[in-house]
Each structure stands twice: as C-alpha cells, then as structure tokens.
Short mmCIF file of C-alpha atoms in Angstrom, two decimals:
data_model
loop_
_atom_site.label_atom_id
_atom_site.label_comp_id
_atom_site.label_asym_id
_atom_site.label_seq_id
_atom_site.Cartn_x
_atom_site.Cartn_y
_atom_site.Cartn_z
CA MET A 1 -22.86 -113.86 51.37
CA PHE A 2 -23.27 -111.57 54.16
CA THR A 3 -25.72 -110.70 57.28
CA GLY A 4 -26.52 -107.28 57.24
CA ILE A 5 -24.68 -106.37 60.51
CA VAL A 6 -22.45 -103.35 59.42
CA GLU A 7 -18.96 -103.61 61.15
CA GLU A 8 -18.19 -100.12 60.87
CA THR A 9 -18.37 -96.93 58.47
CA GLY A 10 -16.24 -95.72 56.10
CA GLU A 11 -15.24 -92.62 53.82
CA ILE A 12 -14.80 -91.78 50.27
CA VAL A 13 -11.10 -90.63 49.91
CA ALA A 14 -10.89 -90.80 46.41
CA ARG A 15 -12.90 -91.59 43.43
CA GLU A 16 -11.76 -92.01 39.43
CA ARG A 17 -14.12 -92.31 36.69
CA THR A 18 -13.17 -94.54 33.93
CA ASP A 19 -13.89 -95.75 30.31
CA ASP A 20 -15.81 -98.93 32.31
CA GLY A 21 -17.06 -97.77 35.03
CA LEU A 22 -15.90 -95.95 38.81
CA ARG A 23 -13.19 -97.02 41.19
CA LEU A 24 -13.70 -95.76 44.97
CA ARG A 25 -10.59 -95.69 46.95
CA ILE A 26 -12.55 -96.05 50.92
CA GLY A 27 -11.17 -95.55 53.98
CA ALA A 28 -11.66 -97.83 57.33
CA ASP A 29 -10.03 -98.49 60.06
CA GLU A 30 -11.28 -102.07 61.44
CA VAL A 31 -12.50 -103.62 58.29
CA ALA A 32 -9.35 -102.47 56.34
CA THR A 33 -7.02 -104.70 57.91
CA GLY A 34 -6.78 -107.97 56.62
CA LEU A 35 -8.77 -107.33 53.55
CA GLU A 36 -6.52 -108.94 50.42
CA HIS A 37 -7.02 -108.47 46.80
CA GLY A 38 -10.52 -110.27 45.62
CA GLN A 39 -12.48 -110.49 48.34
CA SER A 40 -15.98 -109.74 48.38
CA ILE A 41 -16.92 -106.92 50.81
CA SER A 42 -20.49 -104.95 51.54
CA VAL A 43 -20.63 -101.18 50.51
CA SER A 44 -23.86 -99.70 51.67
CA GLY A 45 -25.40 -103.27 50.50
CA ALA A 46 -23.60 -103.58 47.40
CA CYS A 47 -21.02 -106.77 47.29
CA LEU A 48 -18.21 -105.31 45.52
CA THR A 49 -14.75 -106.79 45.07
CA VAL A 50 -11.31 -105.60 46.87
CA GLU A 51 -8.76 -103.95 43.94
CA ASP A 52 -6.43 -102.95 45.82
CA ASP A 53 -5.49 -102.13 49.94
CA VAL A 54 -3.43 -100.54 51.95
CA GLU A 55 -3.66 -102.63 55.46
CA GLY A 56 -5.64 -100.76 57.88
CA GLU A 57 -5.91 -97.59 56.07
CA TRP A 58 -7.90 -98.04 52.96
CA PHE A 59 -9.21 -100.35 50.24
CA GLU A 60 -10.28 -99.63 46.63
CA VAL A 61 -12.95 -101.31 44.73
CA PHE A 62 -13.94 -100.76 41.16
CA LEU A 63 -17.64 -100.20 39.82
CA ALA A 64 -18.61 -101.40 36.82
CA THR A 65 -21.44 -99.58 34.75
CA GLU A 66 -24.17 -101.96 35.40
CA THR A 67 -23.21 -101.73 39.28
CA VAL A 68 -23.27 -97.59 38.70
CA GLU A 69 -26.38 -97.65 36.57
CA ARG A 70 -28.08 -99.74 39.75
CA THR A 71 -27.10 -97.95 42.91
CA TYR A 72 -25.81 -94.30 43.78
CA LEU A 73 -22.92 -95.18 44.69
CA GLY A 74 -21.34 -93.41 41.47
CA GLU A 75 -23.11 -90.03 42.98
CA LEU A 76 -21.29 -90.41 46.22
CA ASP A 77 -18.25 -87.85 46.70
CA GLU A 78 -15.08 -87.81 48.74
CA GLY A 79 -15.92 -87.17 52.04
CA ASP A 80 -19.26 -89.23 52.15
CA ALA A 81 -20.04 -92.48 54.63
CA VAL A 82 -20.60 -95.78 53.70
CA ASN A 83 -21.48 -98.97 55.55
CA LEU A 84 -19.05 -102.09 55.19
CA GLU A 85 -19.34 -105.47 56.02
CA ARG A 86 -16.76 -108.11 55.09
CA ALA A 87 -18.35 -111.42 54.10
CA MET A 88 -19.11 -113.82 56.21
CA PRO A 89 -16.74 -116.57 57.66
CA ALA A 90 -18.12 -120.24 56.88
CA ASP A 91 -17.60 -120.52 61.00
CA GLY A 92 -19.14 -117.57 61.49
CA ARG A 93 -21.67 -116.17 64.06
CA PHE A 94 -25.05 -115.65 61.86
CA ASP A 95 -26.42 -112.44 63.47
CA GLY A 96 -28.87 -110.74 60.80
CA HIS A 97 -30.33 -113.04 57.96
CA VAL A 98 -29.08 -113.48 54.34
CA VAL A 99 -27.95 -110.85 52.30
CA GLN A 100 -26.72 -111.46 48.92
CA GLY A 101 -25.23 -107.73 48.35
CA HIS A 102 -27.16 -107.68 45.21
CA VAL A 103 -29.19 -104.25 45.27
CA ASP A 104 -32.71 -104.79 43.52
CA ALA A 105 -33.71 -101.04 43.65
CA VAL A 106 -33.07 -98.11 45.35
CA ALA A 107 -35.36 -96.59 47.84
CA THR A 108 -35.96 -93.38 49.31
CA VAL A 109 -36.27 -91.90 52.92
CA SER A 110 -40.16 -90.61 53.17
CA THR A 111 -40.27 -89.55 57.10
CA ILE A 112 -37.74 -89.83 60.15
CA GLU A 113 -39.11 -89.47 63.51
CA SER A 114 -37.48 -90.02 66.86
CA ILE A 115 -39.52 -91.70 69.70
CA ASP A 116 -38.15 -91.68 72.84
CA GLU A 117 -34.30 -93.40 72.21
CA ASP A 118 -35.85 -95.34 68.92
CA TRP A 119 -35.90 -93.64 65.75
CA PHE A 120 -38.36 -94.77 62.83
CA PHE A 121 -37.85 -94.69 59.11
CA GLU A 122 -40.29 -94.72 56.15
CA PHE A 123 -39.06 -95.76 52.96
CA ASP A 124 -40.85 -95.11 49.87
CA LEU A 125 -40.28 -98.80 47.75
CA PRO A 126 -39.71 -98.78 43.94
CA GLU A 127 -43.20 -100.05 42.14
CA GLY A 128 -43.34 -103.52 42.63
CA TYR A 129 -40.89 -104.20 45.13
CA ASP A 130 -43.65 -104.46 48.44
CA ARG A 131 -44.96 -107.78 47.18
CA TYR A 132 -41.57 -109.26 48.57
CA VAL A 133 -41.95 -107.46 52.30
CA VAL A 134 -43.80 -108.95 55.01
CA GLU A 135 -44.49 -107.32 58.22
CA LYS A 136 -41.95 -108.24 61.00
CA GLY A 137 -39.97 -110.09 57.34
CA SER A 138 -36.28 -109.10 56.73
CA ILE A 139 -35.46 -106.42 54.68
CA THR A 140 -31.81 -104.61 53.62
CA LEU A 141 -31.51 -100.95 53.64
CA ASP A 142 -27.51 -99.50 52.52
CA GLY A 143 -26.66 -103.15 53.62
CA ILE A 144 -28.50 -103.13 57.21
CA SER A 145 -30.41 -106.24 58.51
CA LEU A 146 -33.56 -104.34 59.39
CA THR A 147 -37.02 -105.66 60.37
CA VAL A 148 -40.20 -104.64 58.98
CA ALA A 149 -42.00 -102.68 61.52
CA ASP A 150 -45.46 -101.83 59.44
CA LEU A 151 -45.92 -102.21 55.41
CA ASP A 152 -48.57 -99.56 53.24
CA THR A 153 -49.15 -101.73 50.08
CA GLU A 154 -51.68 -99.19 48.90
CA ASN A 155 -48.81 -96.48 48.68
CA GLY A 156 -45.69 -98.76 48.81
CA ARG A 157 -44.15 -97.60 52.11
CA VAL A 158 -42.31 -99.72 54.49
CA THR A 159 -41.48 -98.48 57.90
CA VAL A 160 -38.48 -99.87 60.47
CA ALA A 161 -37.64 -99.36 63.64
CA ILE A 162 -34.21 -98.11 64.43
CA ILE A 163 -32.42 -98.99 67.96
CA PRO A 164 -30.15 -96.09 69.01
CA THR A 165 -26.98 -98.33 68.60
CA THR A 166 -27.69 -99.20 65.08
CA TYR A 167 -28.79 -95.56 64.51
CA GLU A 168 -25.36 -94.55 65.66
CA LEU A 169 -22.76 -97.00 64.03
CA THR A 170 -24.49 -96.73 60.50
CA THR A 171 -25.07 -93.91 57.70
CA LEU A 172 -28.98 -93.72 59.00
CA SER A 173 -27.54 -90.59 61.29
CA GLU A 174 -26.89 -88.89 58.11
CA LYS A 175 -29.75 -89.60 56.13
CA ALA A 176 -32.86 -86.79 55.58
CA PRO A 177 -36.31 -87.27 54.03
CA GLY A 178 -35.27 -87.85 49.88
CA ASP A 179 -31.97 -89.61 50.06
CA PRO A 180 -31.37 -92.74 48.78
CA VAL A 181 -31.03 -95.89 50.02
CA HIS A 182 -29.57 -99.55 48.27
CA LEU A 183 -32.12 -101.99 48.73
CA GLU A 184 -32.19 -105.73 49.18
CA VAL A 185 -35.62 -107.48 49.77
CA ASP A 186 -35.44 -111.00 51.27
CA VAL A 187 -34.16 -113.46 48.32
CA LEU A 188 -36.59 -116.49 49.53
CA ALA A 189 -39.47 -114.58 49.04
CA LYS A 190 -37.89 -114.32 45.37
CA TYR A 191 -37.40 -118.09 45.13
CA VAL A 192 -40.60 -118.75 46.41
CA GLU A 193 -42.05 -116.55 43.71
CA ARG A 194 -40.20 -118.01 41.11
CA LEU A 195 -41.06 -121.32 42.05
CA LEU A 196 -44.53 -120.86 42.08
CA GLU A 197 -44.52 -119.21 38.68
CA ALA A 198 -42.95 -122.14 37.48
CA ARG A 199 -45.52 -124.61 38.82
CA PHE A 200 -48.07 -122.60 36.87
CA GLU A 201 -46.68 -121.78 33.76
#
C-alpha cells in the first residue's frame, strides 16, 4: 500500500522489450537506497516489484503485458522522469490517502493554468470514471495523492490545485496539455459501489 506522497522523481536509464513484457531500469538517489528484491514500489502510480538493484544508483522492474497495456509506461524512453514512492511501512506516518498502486485507466491533461504561486491542472477522465470522484475528495494521478478542487461531470473533467512543492518535486512540472497520466480513483468509492450493487441484485 502507498500514500500518494511522492518521495522523488527517478529517470528511465534503460529499457528492454521481452516476449512477456517490458523491463525498465530506473535511476534514483534516495529511493534506490535500501531496496531489496521482491519489494513493491510505485512508479508513477503503478505498483511494481523490484527485480534487481544497485545500492543507491538504480533498480529494475518488470512490466507484464497487462501492465504495459493498462498504463503508458511502455511509451517512456530513456531520460524520461517518473514519480517514485516506496511501499508504506506498517509503523509509518499516513500523510496522503489509501493508494493501492492499481492503475484504473489513463487520463489526459486538458489545461494547465498558473495563478499566483499555485497551478491548476484539469484532466479529461476516461468515460465512466467521473462517478468515482467527488469534489474535495481524493484522487491519485501519476501516483500523487491530490484533492479534487472541481468536478465537471457533464464533460467528465476534474481539476486539482497544485502547490509549488508538489509541482517542483513531481513530474507534473513536465506535463503539457495532451499528455497522459495514470488514474487511480478512491478505492473506497469502488467498494461502496460494489456493496450497493450486491444489495440490489
């Protein structure tokens, strides 16, 4: 489990296509320290498993075909940046919200606006996902725990306000309209929906 509080951005330093998927080598400073084979790590919101690592320099993850098809990680090239977060320890501080690292779909940046020191990002949600989003609720975009500032259900769009620290420490500073982002809606909303469906079946 993760919290959506990005620890640092890493860089794709190598990629290798295989018959079963894609292997990525990701360079990182803080996050690569202490990683071990088999640990979970969030890479721009996708929960992946560490396969190999060189202490404090880089680590490798493997993306199965399902992950490649559901995310945009397969489109990344060497030099591209990704958001990184290690799995939350049992005794750790819970600063974000419950993030599983299970990417639901890929959303798209529609507009970016700078107002004073803040940034407002608007995203086009894939069809049907706006029902899991509520104003002032939580949403995960590229592994970042964010609060919904505005929801346009008519057009299927969500707006979030980004403070300078989040803008500078994550890949959002490199995004432009039309770029993809990984979407994970609040898992509590999905559980509530399933319980209601079961009740009225």
